[in-house]
Every structure is written in structure tokens, then in C-alpha cells.
PDB file of N, CA and C in Angstrom:
ATOM      1  N   GLN A   1     247.737 221.621 118.478  1.00  0.00           N
ATOM      2  CA  GLN A   1     248.579 220.739 117.645  1.00  0.00           C
ATOM      3  C   GLN A   1     248.651 219.375 118.324  1.00  0.00           C
ATOM      4  N   VAL A   2     249.794 218.708 118.259  1.00  0.00           N
ATOM      5  CA  VAL A   2     249.938 217.383 118.845  1.00  0.00           C
ATOM      6  C   VAL A   2     250.217 217.507 120.337  1.00  0.00           C
ATOM      7  N   GLN A   3     249.496 216.722 121.137  1.00  0.00           N
ATOM      8  CA  GLN A   3     249.712 216.633 122.572  1.00  0.00           C
ATOM      9  C   GLN A   3     250.093 215.206 122.929  1.00  0.00           C
ATOM     10  N   LEU A   4     251.065 215.050 123.840  1.00  0.00           N
ATOM     11  CA  LEU A   4     251.512 213.747 124.296  1.00  0.00           C
ATOM     12  C   LEU A   4     251.279 213.646 125.797  1.00  0.00           C
ATOM     13  N   VAL A   5     250.555 212.617 126.226  1.00  0.00           N
ATOM     14  CA  VAL A   5     250.238 212.416 127.629  1.00  0.00           C
ATOM     15  C   VAL A   5     250.836 211.098 128.090  1.00  0.00           C
ATOM     16  N   GLU A   6     251.710 211.170 129.111  1.00  0.00           N
ATOM     17  CA  GLU A   6     252.418 210.009 129.618  1.00  0.00           C
ATOM     18  C   GLU A   6     251.801 209.512 130.920  1.00  0.00           C
ATOM     19  N   SER A   7     251.969 208.219 131.178  1.00  0.00           N
ATOM     20  CA  SER A   7     251.553 207.635 132.443  1.00  0.00           C
ATOM     21  C   SER A   7     252.361 206.370 132.706  1.00  0.00           C
ATOM     22  N   GLY A   8     252.329 205.887 133.950  1.00  0.00           N
ATOM     23  CA  GLY A   8     252.926 204.606 134.290  1.00  0.00           C
ATOM     24  C   GLY A   8     254.185 204.651 135.126  1.00  0.00           C
ATOM     25  N   GLY A   9     254.733 205.825 135.386  1.00  0.00           N
ATOM     26  CA  GLY A   9     255.928 205.921 136.203  1.00  0.00           C
ATOM     27  C   GLY A   9     255.630 205.634 137.668  1.00  0.00           C
ATOM     28  N   GLY A  10     256.700 205.523 138.468  1.00  0.00           N
ATOM     29  CA  GLY A  10     256.531 205.276 139.887  1.00  0.00           C
ATOM     30  C   GLY A  10     257.771 204.720 140.529  1.00  0.00           C
ATOM     31  N   LEU A  11     257.601 204.199 141.740  1.00  0.00           N
ATOM     32  CA  LEU A  11     258.678 203.620 142.536  1.00  0.00           C
ATOM     33  C   LEU A  11     258.631 202.101 142.433  1.00  0.00           C
ATOM     34  N   VAL A  12     259.787 201.490 142.191  1.00  0.00           N
ATOM     35  CA  VAL A  12     259.865 200.038 142.079  1.00  0.00           C
ATOM     36  C   VAL A  12     261.206 199.563 142.631  1.00  0.00           C
ATOM     37  N   GLN A  13     261.225 198.341 143.160  1.00  0.00           N
ATOM     38  CA  GLN A  13     262.466 197.758 143.667  1.00  0.00           C
ATOM     39  C   GLN A  13     263.333 197.239 142.525  1.00  0.00           C
ATOM     40  N   PRO A  14     264.651 197.160 142.729  1.00  0.00           N
ATOM     41  CA  PRO A  14     265.508 196.550 141.708  1.00  0.00           C
ATOM     42  C   PRO A  14     265.011 195.158 141.327  1.00  0.00           C
ATOM     43  N   GLY A  15     265.026 194.871 140.032  1.00  0.00           N
ATOM     44  CA  GLY A  15     264.508 193.616 139.519  1.00  0.00           C
ATOM     45  C   GLY A  15     263.034 193.646 139.178  1.00  0.00           C
ATOM     46  N   GLY A  16     262.347 194.707 139.553  1.00  0.00           N
ATOM     47  CA  GLY A  16     260.932 194.829 139.279  1.00  0.00           C
ATOM     48  C   GLY A  16     260.640 195.351 137.885  1.00  0.00           C
ATOM     49  N   SER A  17     259.353 195.609 137.628  1.00  0.00           N
ATOM     50  CA  SER A  17     258.902 196.015 136.304  1.00  0.00           C
ATOM     51  C   SER A  17     257.950 197.197 136.378  1.00  0.00           C
ATOM     52  N   LEU A  18     257.939 197.987 135.316  1.00  0.00           N
ATOM     53  CA  LEU A  18     256.972 199.048 135.104  1.00  0.00           C
ATOM     54  C   LEU A  18     256.634 199.095 133.622  1.00  0.00           C
ATOM     55  N   ARG A  19     255.445 199.595 133.311  1.00  0.00           N
ATOM     56  CA  ARG A  19     255.064 199.836 131.922  1.00  0.00           C
ATOM     57  C   ARG A  19     254.642 201.292 131.764  1.00  0.00           C
ATOM     58  N   LEU A  20     255.337 202.011 130.891  1.00  0.00           N
ATOM     59  CA  LEU A  20     255.000 203.383 130.566  1.00  0.00           C
ATOM     60  C   LEU A  20     254.126 203.424 129.317  1.00  0.00           C
ATOM     61  N   SER A  21     253.232 204.395 129.258  1.00  0.00           N
ATOM     62  CA  SER A  21     252.433 204.596 128.061  1.00  0.00           C
ATOM     63  C   SER A  21     252.431 206.071 127.694  1.00  0.00           C
ATOM     64  N   CYS A  22     252.243 206.348 126.412  1.00  0.00           N
ATOM     65  CA  CYS A  22     252.199 207.709 125.903  1.00  0.00           C
ATOM     66  C   CYS A  22     251.195 207.755 124.763  1.00  0.00           C
ATOM     67  N   ALA A  23     250.163 208.579 124.925  1.00  0.00           N
ATOM     68  CA  ALA A  23     249.107 208.699 123.933  1.00  0.00           C
ATOM     69  C   ALA A  23     249.191 210.051 123.237  1.00  0.00           C
ATOM     70  N   ALA A  24     249.144 210.039 121.916  1.00  0.00           N
ATOM     71  CA  ALA A  24     249.183 211.250 121.109  1.00  0.00           C
ATOM     72  C   ALA A  24     247.784 211.641 120.668  1.00  0.00           C
ATOM     73  N   SER A  25     247.494 212.932 120.730  1.00  0.00           N
ATOM     74  CA  SER A  25     246.226 213.454 120.247  1.00  0.00           C
ATOM     75  C   SER A  25     246.483 214.704 119.421  1.00  0.00           C
ATOM     76  N   GLY A  26     245.456 215.167 118.713  1.00  0.00           N
ATOM     77  CA  GLY A  26     245.606 216.303 117.823  1.00  0.00           C
ATOM     78  C   GLY A  26     245.851 215.827 116.405  1.00  0.00           C
ATOM     79  N   SER A  27     246.864 216.394 115.765  1.00  0.00           N
ATOM     80  CA  SER A  27     247.193 216.030 114.385  1.00  0.00           C
ATOM     81  C   SER A  27     248.061 214.779 114.339  1.00  0.00           C
ATOM     82  N   SER A  28     247.631 213.747 115.046  1.00  0.00           N
ATOM     83  CA  SER A  28     248.452 212.554 115.204  1.00  0.00           C
ATOM     84  C   SER A  28     248.532 211.704 113.930  1.00  0.00           C
ATOM     85  N   PHE A  29     247.697 212.004 112.941  1.00  0.00           N
ATOM     86  CA  PHE A  29     247.771 211.277 111.673  1.00  0.00           C
ATOM     87  C   PHE A  29     249.100 211.495 110.968  1.00  0.00           C
ATOM     88  N   SER A  30     249.818 212.562 111.339  1.00  0.00           N
ATOM     89  CA  SER A  30     251.084 212.891 110.699  1.00  0.00           C
ATOM     90  C   SER A  30     252.297 212.268 111.384  1.00  0.00           C
ATOM     91  N   ILE A  31     252.109 211.580 112.506  1.00  0.00           N
ATOM     92  CA  ILE A  31     253.216 211.021 113.274  1.00  0.00           C
ATOM     93  C   ILE A  31     253.729 209.736 112.639  1.00  0.00           C
ATOM     94  N   TYR A  32     255.068 209.654 112.454  1.00  0.00           N
ATOM     95  CA  TYR A  32     255.644 208.415 111.928  1.00  0.00           C
ATOM     96  C   TYR A  32     256.563 207.713 112.915  1.00  0.00           C
ATOM     97  N   GLY A  33     257.055 208.445 113.921  1.00  0.00           N
ATOM     98  CA  GLY A  33     257.933 207.846 114.906  1.00  0.00           C
ATOM     99  C   GLY A  33     257.531 208.241 116.318  1.00  0.00           C
ATOM    100  N   MET A  34     257.654 207.300 117.253  1.00  0.00           N
ATOM    101  CA  MET A  34     257.378 207.566 118.662  1.00  0.00           C
ATOM    102  C   MET A  34     258.397 206.817 119.502  1.00  0.00           C
ATOM    103  N   GLY A  35     258.751 207.402 120.646  1.00  0.00           N
ATOM    104  CA  GLY A  35     259.706 206.727 121.498  1.00  0.00           C
ATOM    105  C   GLY A  35     259.899 207.403 122.827  1.00  0.00           C
ATOM    106  N   TRP A  36     260.973 206.999 123.505  1.00  0.00           N
ATOM    107  CA  TRP A  36     261.245 207.432 124.866  1.00  0.00           C
ATOM    108  C   TRP A  36     262.689 207.869 125.031  1.00  0.00           C
ATOM    109  N   TYR A  37     262.874 208.987 125.726  1.00  0.00           N
ATOM    110  CA  TYR A  37     264.165 209.466 126.183  1.00  0.00           C
ATOM    111  C   TYR A  37     264.129 209.538 127.701  1.00  0.00           C
ATOM    112  N   ARG A  38     265.306 209.606 128.325  1.00  0.00           N
ATOM    113  CA  ARG A  38     265.346 209.780 129.770  1.00  0.00           C
ATOM    114  C   ARG A  38     266.481 210.716 130.157  1.00  0.00           C
ATOM    115  N   GLN A  39     266.340 211.328 131.343  1.00  0.00           N
ATOM    116  CA  GLN A  39     267.338 212.282 131.804  1.00  0.00           C
ATOM    117  C   GLN A  39     267.496 212.221 133.312  1.00  0.00           C
ATOM    118  N   VAL A  40     268.746 212.169 133.746  1.00  0.00           N
ATOM    119  CA  VAL A  40     269.121 212.316 135.145  1.00  0.00           C
ATOM    120  C   VAL A  40     269.657 213.734 135.317  1.00  0.00           C
ATOM    121  N   PRO A  41     269.321 214.434 136.419  1.00  0.00           N
ATOM    122  CA  PRO A  41     269.827 215.790 136.608  1.00  0.00           C
ATOM    123  C   PRO A  41     271.343 215.875 136.455  1.00  0.00           C
ATOM    124  N   GLY A  42     271.801 216.845 135.669  1.00  0.00           N
ATOM    125  CA  GLY A  42     273.217 217.033 135.431  1.00  0.00           C
ATOM    126  C   GLY A  42     273.810 216.165 134.346  1.00  0.00           C
ATOM    127  N   LYS A  43     272.997 215.314 133.730  1.00  0.00           N
ATOM    128  CA  LYS A  43     273.492 214.428 132.687  1.00  0.00           C
ATOM    129  C   LYS A  43     272.750 214.645 131.380  1.00  0.00           C
ATOM    130  N   GLN A  44     273.317 214.129 130.308  1.00  0.00           N
ATOM    131  CA  GLN A  44     272.753 214.295 128.976  1.00  0.00           C
ATOM    132  C   GLN A  44     271.439 213.531 128.825  1.00  0.00           C
ATOM    133  N   LEU A  45     270.510 214.134 128.103  1.00  0.00           N
ATOM    134  CA  LEU A  45     269.320 213.419 127.676  1.00  0.00           C
ATOM    135  C   LEU A  45     269.751 212.262 126.769  1.00  0.00           C
ATOM    136  N   GLU A  46     269.216 211.072 126.998  1.00  0.00           N
ATOM    137  CA  GLU A  46     269.606 209.922 126.191  1.00  0.00           C
ATOM    138  C   GLU A  46     268.393 209.206 125.617  1.00  0.00           C
ATOM    139  N   LEU A  47     268.571 208.700 124.416  1.00  0.00           N
ATOM    140  CA  LEU A  47     267.544 207.883 123.779  1.00  0.00           C
ATOM    141  C   LEU A  47     267.471 206.531 124.470  1.00  0.00           C
ATOM    142  N   VAL A  48     266.255 206.108 124.814  1.00  0.00           N
ATOM    143  CA  VAL A  48     266.029 204.794 125.407  1.00  0.00           C
ATOM    144  C   VAL A  48     265.557 203.810 124.342  1.00  0.00           C
ATOM    145  N   ALA A  49     264.499 204.172 123.629  1.00  0.00           N
ATOM    146  CA  ALA A  49     263.935 203.304 122.600  1.00  0.00           C
ATOM    147  C   ALA A  49     263.071 204.121 121.666  1.00  0.00           C
ATOM    148  N   PHE A  50     262.979 203.679 120.412  1.00  0.00           N
ATOM    149  CA  PHE A  50     262.176 204.382 119.423  1.00  0.00           C
ATOM    150  C   PHE A  50     261.560 203.372 118.472  1.00  0.00           C
ATOM    151  N   ILE A  51     260.384 203.705 117.952  1.00  0.00           N
ATOM    152  CA  ILE A  51     259.678 202.803 117.047  1.00  0.00           C
ATOM    153  C   ILE A  51     259.003 203.616 115.957  1.00  0.00           C
ATOM    154  N   THR A  52     259.074 203.128 114.719  1.00  0.00           N
ATOM    155  CA  THR A  52     258.454 203.798 113.591  1.00  0.00           C
ATOM    156  C   THR A  52     257.071 203.218 113.328  1.00  0.00           C
ATOM    157  N   SER A  53     256.346 203.831 112.397  1.00  0.00           N
ATOM    158  CA  SER A  53     254.988 203.390 112.107  1.00  0.00           C
ATOM    159  C   SER A  53     254.938 201.985 111.512  1.00  0.00           C
ATOM    160  N   ASP A  54     256.046 201.525 110.915  1.00  0.00           N
ATOM    161  CA  ASP A  54     256.109 200.153 110.414  1.00  0.00           C
ATOM    162  C   ASP A  54     256.710 199.191 111.437  1.00  0.00           C
ATOM    163  N   HIS A  55     256.862 199.644 112.685  1.00  0.00           N
ATOM    164  CA  HIS A  55     257.281 198.834 113.830  1.00  0.00           C
ATOM    165  C   HIS A  55     258.765 198.493 113.836  1.00  0.00           C
ATOM    166  N   THR A  56     259.581 199.240 113.099  1.00  0.00           N
ATOM    167  CA  THR A  56     261.025 199.132 113.234  1.00  0.00           C
ATOM    168  C   THR A  56     261.442 199.756 114.568  1.00  0.00           C
ATOM    169  N   THR A  57     262.306 199.077 115.323  1.00  0.00           N
ATOM    170  CA  THR A  57     262.668 199.523 116.667  1.00  0.00           C
ATOM    171  C   THR A  57     264.162 199.783 116.806  1.00  0.00           C
ATOM    172  N   ASN A  58     264.503 200.673 117.739  1.00  0.00           N
ATOM    173  CA  ASN A  58     265.877 200.950 118.146  1.00  0.00           C
ATOM    174  C   ASN A  58     265.928 201.027 119.660  1.00  0.00           C
ATOM    175  N   TYR A  59     267.012 200.502 120.256  1.00  0.00           N
ATOM    176  CA  TYR A  59     267.181 200.516 121.701  1.00  0.00           C
ATOM    177  C   TYR A  59     268.573 200.986 122.074  1.00  0.00           C
ATOM    178  N   ALA A  60     268.665 201.683 123.207  1.00  0.00           N
ATOM    179  CA  ALA A  60     269.964 201.944 123.793  1.00  0.00           C
ATOM    180  C   ALA A  60     270.589 200.632 124.241  1.00  0.00           C
ATOM    181  N   ASP A  61     271.923 200.532 124.113  1.00  0.00           N
ATOM    182  CA  ASP A  61     272.602 199.303 124.518  1.00  0.00           C
ATOM    183  C   ASP A  61     272.333 198.955 125.981  1.00  0.00           C
ATOM    184  N   SER A  62     272.175 199.959 126.820  1.00  0.00           N
ATOM    185  CA  SER A  62     271.997 199.737 128.245  1.00  0.00           C
ATOM    186  C   SER A  62     270.663 199.084 128.606  1.00  0.00           C
ATOM    187  N   VAL A  63     269.695 199.094 127.696  1.00  0.00           N
ATOM    188  CA  VAL A  63     268.372 198.538 128.002  1.00  0.00           C
ATOM    189  C   VAL A  63     268.013 197.339 127.137  1.00  0.00           C
ATOM    190  N   LYS A  64     268.841 196.993 126.172  1.00  0.00           N
ATOM    191  CA  LYS A  64     268.555 195.846 125.300  1.00  0.00           C
ATOM    192  C   LYS A  64     268.407 194.575 126.120  1.00  0.00           C
ATOM    193  N   GLY A  65     267.365 193.826 125.823  1.00  0.00           N
ATOM    194  CA  GLY A  65     267.091 192.597 126.545  1.00  0.00           C
ATOM    195  C   GLY A  65     266.256 192.787 127.787  1.00  0.00           C
ATOM    196  N   ARG A  66     266.083 194.034 128.236  1.00  0.00           N
ATOM    197  CA  ARG A  66     265.302 194.314 129.436  1.00  0.00           C
ATOM    198  C   ARG A  66     264.041 195.130 129.137  1.00  0.00           C
ATOM    199  N   PHE A  67     264.125 196.056 128.176  1.00  0.00           N
ATOM    200  CA  PHE A  67     263.002 196.921 127.826  1.00  0.00           C
ATOM    201  C   PHE A  67     262.439 196.513 126.467  1.00  0.00           C
ATOM    202  N   THR A  68     261.128 196.683 126.298  1.00  0.00           N
ATOM    203  CA  THR A  68     260.473 196.407 125.034  1.00  0.00           C
ATOM    204  C   THR A  68     259.548 197.562 124.679  1.00  0.00           C
ATOM    205  N   ILE A  69     259.737 198.129 123.488  1.00  0.00           N
ATOM    206  CA  ILE A  69     258.863 199.195 123.020  1.00  0.00           C
ATOM    207  C   ILE A  69     257.847 198.605 122.042  1.00  0.00           C
ATOM    208  N   SER A  70     256.618 199.096 122.105  1.00  0.00           N
ATOM    209  CA  SER A  70     255.575 198.661 121.196  1.00  0.00           C
ATOM    210  C   SER A  70     254.661 199.835 120.885  1.00  0.00           C
ATOM    211  N   ARG A  71     253.822 199.661 119.862  1.00  0.00           N
ATOM    212  CA  ARG A  71     253.011 200.773 119.388  1.00  0.00           C
ATOM    213  C   ARG A  71     251.668 200.275 118.900  1.00  0.00           C
ATOM    214  N   ASP A  72     250.615 200.990 119.268  1.00  0.00           N
ATOM    215  CA  ASP A  72     249.270 200.738 118.790  1.00  0.00           C
ATOM    216  C   ASP A  72     248.916 201.892 117.858  1.00  0.00           C
ATOM    217  N   ASN A  73     249.028 201.675 116.554  1.00  0.00           N
ATOM    218  CA  ASN A  73     248.800 202.749 115.597  1.00  0.00           C
ATOM    219  C   ASN A  73     247.358 203.243 115.611  1.00  0.00           C
ATOM    220  N   ALA A  74     246.404 202.351 115.851  1.00  0.00           N
ATOM    221  CA  ALA A  74     245.000 202.743 115.871  1.00  0.00           C
ATOM    222  C   ALA A  74     244.705 203.723 116.996  1.00  0.00           C
ATOM    223  N   ARG A  75     245.408 203.579 118.118  1.00  0.00           N
ATOM    224  CA  ARG A  75     245.213 204.466 119.260  1.00  0.00           C
ATOM    225  C   ARG A  75     246.290 205.543 119.367  1.00  0.00           C
ATOM    226  N   ASN A  76     247.245 205.560 118.431  1.00  0.00           N
ATOM    227  CA  ASN A  76     248.364 206.503 118.467  1.00  0.00           C
ATOM    228  C   ASN A  76     249.035 206.506 119.835  1.00  0.00           C
ATOM    229  N   THR A  77     249.327 205.314 120.328  1.00  0.00           N
ATOM    230  CA  THR A  77     249.898 205.138 121.653  1.00  0.00           C
ATOM    231  C   THR A  77     251.156 204.284 121.568  1.00  0.00           C
ATOM    232  N   VAL A  78     252.181 204.688 122.315  1.00  0.00           N
ATOM    233  CA  VAL A  78     253.414 203.921 122.413  1.00  0.00           C
ATOM    234  C   VAL A  78     253.592 203.468 123.854  1.00  0.00           C
ATOM    235  N   TYR A  79     254.159 202.260 124.027  1.00  0.00           N
ATOM    236  CA  TYR A  79     254.365 201.676 125.340  1.00  0.00           C
ATOM    237  C   TYR A  79     255.837 201.332 125.530  1.00  0.00           C
ATOM    238  N   LEU A  80     256.274 201.364 126.767  1.00  0.00           N
ATOM    239  CA  LEU A  80     257.608 200.892 127.111  1.00  0.00           C
ATOM    240  C   LEU A  80     257.493 199.942 128.290  1.00  0.00           C
ATOM    241  N   GLN A  81     257.665 198.648 128.024  1.00  0.00           N
ATOM    242  CA  GLN A  81     257.683 197.645 129.074  1.00  0.00           C
ATOM    243  C   GLN A  81     259.101 197.546 129.613  1.00  0.00           C
ATOM    244  N   MET A  82     259.280 197.822 130.901  1.00  0.00           N
ATOM    245  CA  MET A  82     260.590 197.844 131.533  1.00  0.00           C
ATOM    246  C   MET A  82     260.664 196.716 132.553  1.00  0.00           C
ATOM    247  N   ASP A  83     261.520 195.739 132.286  1.00  0.00           N
ATOM    248  CA  ASP A  83     261.717 194.597 133.171  1.00  0.00           C
ATOM    249  C   ASP A  83     263.139 194.607 133.717  1.00  0.00           C
ATOM    250  N   SER A  84     263.362 193.849 134.779  1.00  0.00           N
ATOM    251  CA  SER A  84     264.684 193.740 135.398  1.00  0.00           C
ATOM    252  C   SER A  84     265.293 195.110 135.662  1.00  0.00           C
ATOM    253  N   LEU A  85     264.505 195.985 136.250  1.00  0.00           N
ATOM    254  CA  LEU A  85     264.938 197.365 136.459  1.00  0.00           C
ATOM    255  C   LEU A  85     266.119 197.448 137.425  1.00  0.00           C
ATOM    256  N   LYS A  86     267.003 198.391 137.141  1.00  0.00           N
ATOM    257  CA  LYS A  86     268.207 198.631 137.923  1.00  0.00           C
ATOM    258  C   LYS A  86     268.171 200.048 138.489  1.00  0.00           C
ATOM    259  N   PRO A  87     268.901 200.306 139.582  1.00  0.00           N
ATOM    260  CA  PRO A  87     268.944 201.676 140.113  1.00  0.00           C
ATOM    261  C   PRO A  87     269.387 202.703 139.070  1.00  0.00           C
ATOM    262  N   GLU A  88     270.268 202.330 138.152  1.00  0.00           N
ATOM    263  CA  GLU A  88     270.722 203.260 137.130  1.00  0.00           C
ATOM    264  C   GLU A  88     269.656 203.596 136.096  1.00  0.00           C
ATOM    265  N   ASP A  89     268.509 202.914 136.127  1.00  0.00           N
ATOM    266  CA  ASP A  89     267.376 203.279 135.282  1.00  0.00           C
ATOM    267  C   ASP A  89     266.577 204.443 135.865  1.00  0.00           C
ATOM    268  N   THR A  90     266.868 204.835 137.092  1.00  0.00           N
ATOM    269  CA  THR A  90     266.179 205.954 137.714  1.00  0.00           C
ATOM    270  C   THR A  90     266.392 207.226 136.895  1.00  0.00           C
ATOM    271  N   ALA A  91     265.296 207.860 136.490  1.00  0.00           N
ATOM    272  CA  ALA A  91     265.363 209.044 135.639  1.00  0.00           C
ATOM    273  C   ALA A  91     263.952 209.566 135.407  1.00  0.00           C
ATOM    274  N   VAL A  92     263.870 210.740 134.806  1.00  0.00           N
ATOM    275  CA  VAL A  92     262.611 211.215 134.252  1.00  0.00           C
ATOM    276  C   VAL A  92     262.553 210.744 132.810  1.00  0.00           C
ATOM    277  N   TYR A  93     261.473 210.078 132.452  1.00  0.00           N
ATOM    278  CA  TYR A  93     261.299 209.532 131.118  1.00  0.00           C
ATOM    279  C   TYR A  93     260.354 210.428 130.320  1.00  0.00           C
ATOM    280  N   TYR A  94     260.785 210.807 129.122  1.00  0.00           N
ATOM    281  CA  TYR A  94     260.030 211.707 128.264  1.00  0.00           C
ATOM    282  C   TYR A  94     259.611 211.005 126.981  1.00  0.00           C
ATOM    283  N   CYS A  95     258.341 211.105 126.656  1.00  0.00           N
ATOM    284  CA  CYS A  95     257.834 210.604 125.390  1.00  0.00           C
ATOM    285  C   CYS A  95     258.195 211.581 124.270  1.00  0.00           C
ATOM    286  N   ARG A  96     258.479 211.038 123.093  1.00  0.00           N
ATOM    287  CA  ARG A  96     258.831 211.838 121.927  1.00  0.00           C
ATOM    288  C   ARG A  96     258.069 211.324 120.714  1.00  0.00           C
ATOM    289  N   ALA A  97     257.515 212.233 119.928  1.00  0.00           N
ATOM    290  CA  ALA A  97     256.860 211.882 118.679  1.00  0.00           C
ATOM    291  C   ALA A  97     257.369 212.798 117.589  1.00  0.00           C
ATOM    292  N   THR A  98     257.516 212.256 116.381  1.00  0.00           N
ATOM    293  CA  THR A  98     258.032 213.037 115.259  1.00  0.00           C
ATOM    294  C   THR A  98     257.145 212.889 114.035  1.00  0.00           C
ATOM    295  N   SER A  99     257.007 213.983 113.301  1.00  0.00           N
ATOM    296  CA  SER A  99     256.381 213.986 111.991  1.00  0.00           C
ATOM    297  C   SER A  99     257.451 214.338 110.972  1.00  0.00           C
ATOM    298  N   ARG A 100     257.065 214.554 109.735  1.00  0.00           N
ATOM    299  CA  ARG A 100     258.027 214.941 108.708  1.00  0.00           C
ATOM    300  C   ARG A 100     258.531 216.360 108.889  1.00  0.00           C
ATOM    301  N   VAL A 101     257.808 217.189 109.667  1.00  0.00           N
ATOM    302  CA  VAL A 101     258.161 218.599 109.787  1.00  0.00           C
ATOM    303  C   VAL A 101     258.369 219.090 111.213  1.00  0.00           C
ATOM    304  N   ALA A 102     258.062 218.273 112.235  1.00  0.00           N
ATOM    305  CA  ALA A 102     258.161 218.742 113.610  1.00  0.00           C
ATOM    306  C   ALA A 102     258.320 217.585 114.578  1.00  0.00           C
ATOM    307  N   GLY A 103     258.767 217.907 115.798  1.00  0.00           N
ATOM    308  CA  GLY A 103     258.850 216.958 116.884  1.00  0.00           C
ATOM    309  C   GLY A 103     258.104 217.474 118.097  1.00  0.00           C
ATOM    310  N   TYR A 104     257.672 216.558 118.963  1.00  0.00           N
ATOM    311  CA  TYR A 104     256.854 216.901 120.122  1.00  0.00           C
ATOM    312  C   TYR A 104     257.347 216.135 121.344  1.00  0.00           C
ATOM    313  N   TRP A 105     257.186 216.744 122.520  1.00  0.00           N
ATOM    314  CA  TRP A 105     257.607 216.147 123.789  1.00  0.00           C
ATOM    315  C   TRP A 105     256.435 215.972 124.738  1.00  0.00           C
ATOM    316  N   GLY A 106     256.430 214.876 125.481  1.00  0.00           N
ATOM    317  CA  GLY A 106     255.519 214.693 126.587  1.00  0.00           C
ATOM    318  C   GLY A 106     255.993 215.441 127.817  1.00  0.00           C
ATOM    319  N   GLN A 107     255.204 215.381 128.888  1.00  0.00           N
ATOM    320  CA  GLN A 107     255.501 216.162 130.092  1.00  0.00           C
ATOM    321  C   GLN A 107     256.546 215.516 130.992  1.00  0.00           C
ATOM    322  N   GLY A 108     256.857 214.259 130.775  1.00  0.00           N
ATOM    323  CA  GLY A 108     257.803 213.525 131.592  1.00  0.00           C
ATOM    324  C   GLY A 108     257.123 212.765 132.715  1.00  0.00           C
ATOM    325  N   THR A 109     257.663 211.589 133.026  1.00  0.00           N
ATOM    326  CA  THR A 109     257.177 210.796 134.148  1.00  0.00           C
ATOM    327  C   THR A 109     258.378 210.223 134.902  1.00  0.00           C
ATOM    328  N   GLN A 110     258.339 210.294 136.231  1.00  0.00           N
ATOM    329  CA  GLN A 110     259.468 209.882 137.059  1.00  0.00           C
ATOM    330  C   GLN A 110     259.463 208.378 137.284  1.00  0.00           C
ATOM    331  N   VAL A 111     260.613 207.760 137.054  1.00  0.00           N
ATOM    332  CA  VAL A 111     260.844 206.359 137.407  1.00  0.00           C
ATOM    333  C   VAL A 111     261.945 206.325 138.460  1.00  0.00           C
ATOM    334  N   PHE A 112     261.657 205.686 139.600  1.00  0.00           N
ATOM    335  CA  PHE A 112     262.636 205.610 140.689  1.00  0.00           C
ATOM    336  C   PHE A 112     262.801 204.147 141.073  1.00  0.00           C
ATOM    337  N   VAL A 113     264.025 203.635 140.934  1.00  0.00           N
ATOM    338  CA  VAL A 113     264.336 202.234 141.220  1.00  0.00           C
ATOM    339  C   VAL A 113     265.241 202.189 142.440  1.00  0.00           C
ATOM    340  N   SER A 114     264.722 201.660 143.545  1.00  0.00           N
ATOM    341  CA  SER A 114     265.478 201.626 144.791  1.00  0.00           C
ATOM    342  C   SER A 114     264.905 200.580 145.728  1.00  0.00           C
ATOM    343  N   SER A 115     265.773 200.002 146.551  1.00  0.00           N
ATOM    344  CA  SER A 115     265.341 199.067 147.580  1.00  0.00           C
ATOM    345  C   SER A 115     265.058 199.775 148.897  1.00  0.00           C
TER     346      SER A 115
END
């Protein structure tokens, strides 16, 4: 079925930048929404950003003005450009894709922001 492969996580200093990517394969013609969630151990999974096939976007208030989500429909790939990173952005970031009948998760990628 649909597979999501993430890349781009790592260690960065406060104020630095990272770009995450997530590529969908399989029955990706059915995908209409793609985005990113993140989770810190012991805390709730939270929506970071989401984008639809017509490029409508949604962002968590905590990342507005710092993160930018974009999508390449031809490659079925979603990106998350993260600028001005803060220690509180440290989390495992999970890619999410949705169709009209199902949702799919990526494997997760670790982002660690520390000096």
C-alpha cells in the first residue's frame, strides 16, 4: 500500500535550521493531504503543519513564522523547512498522509535542538 519515507532530521543549535522531507510511494495517487506531527516522550502527539493537494496549509501556533510546509505533487513529496529552531522543538517528527479512506504514518525522524 502507501509507504512514507522520512529524512532530514538531526542535531542543530538553537537558531539553526533543518529541512525534513517525506516521500510517498505505492498508491500515492489517492493522497490528498500530507503533513507533519511531532511527539516528546510523555506528551501528546501534536500537529505541526499540514498541506492539501491544492496547497492549502495549516500550522501550529507555536511554529507559525518559523516553519514552512511545501509539497511537490509530481513527486508525492512533502517538505518542512524549520528555521529559528528552539530547544522546545526537540521531538520525533512523523510524516502523515491521508486519502479519502485511510491514513498513513512515516517511521519518524529525530530532531534535537541544543547548544
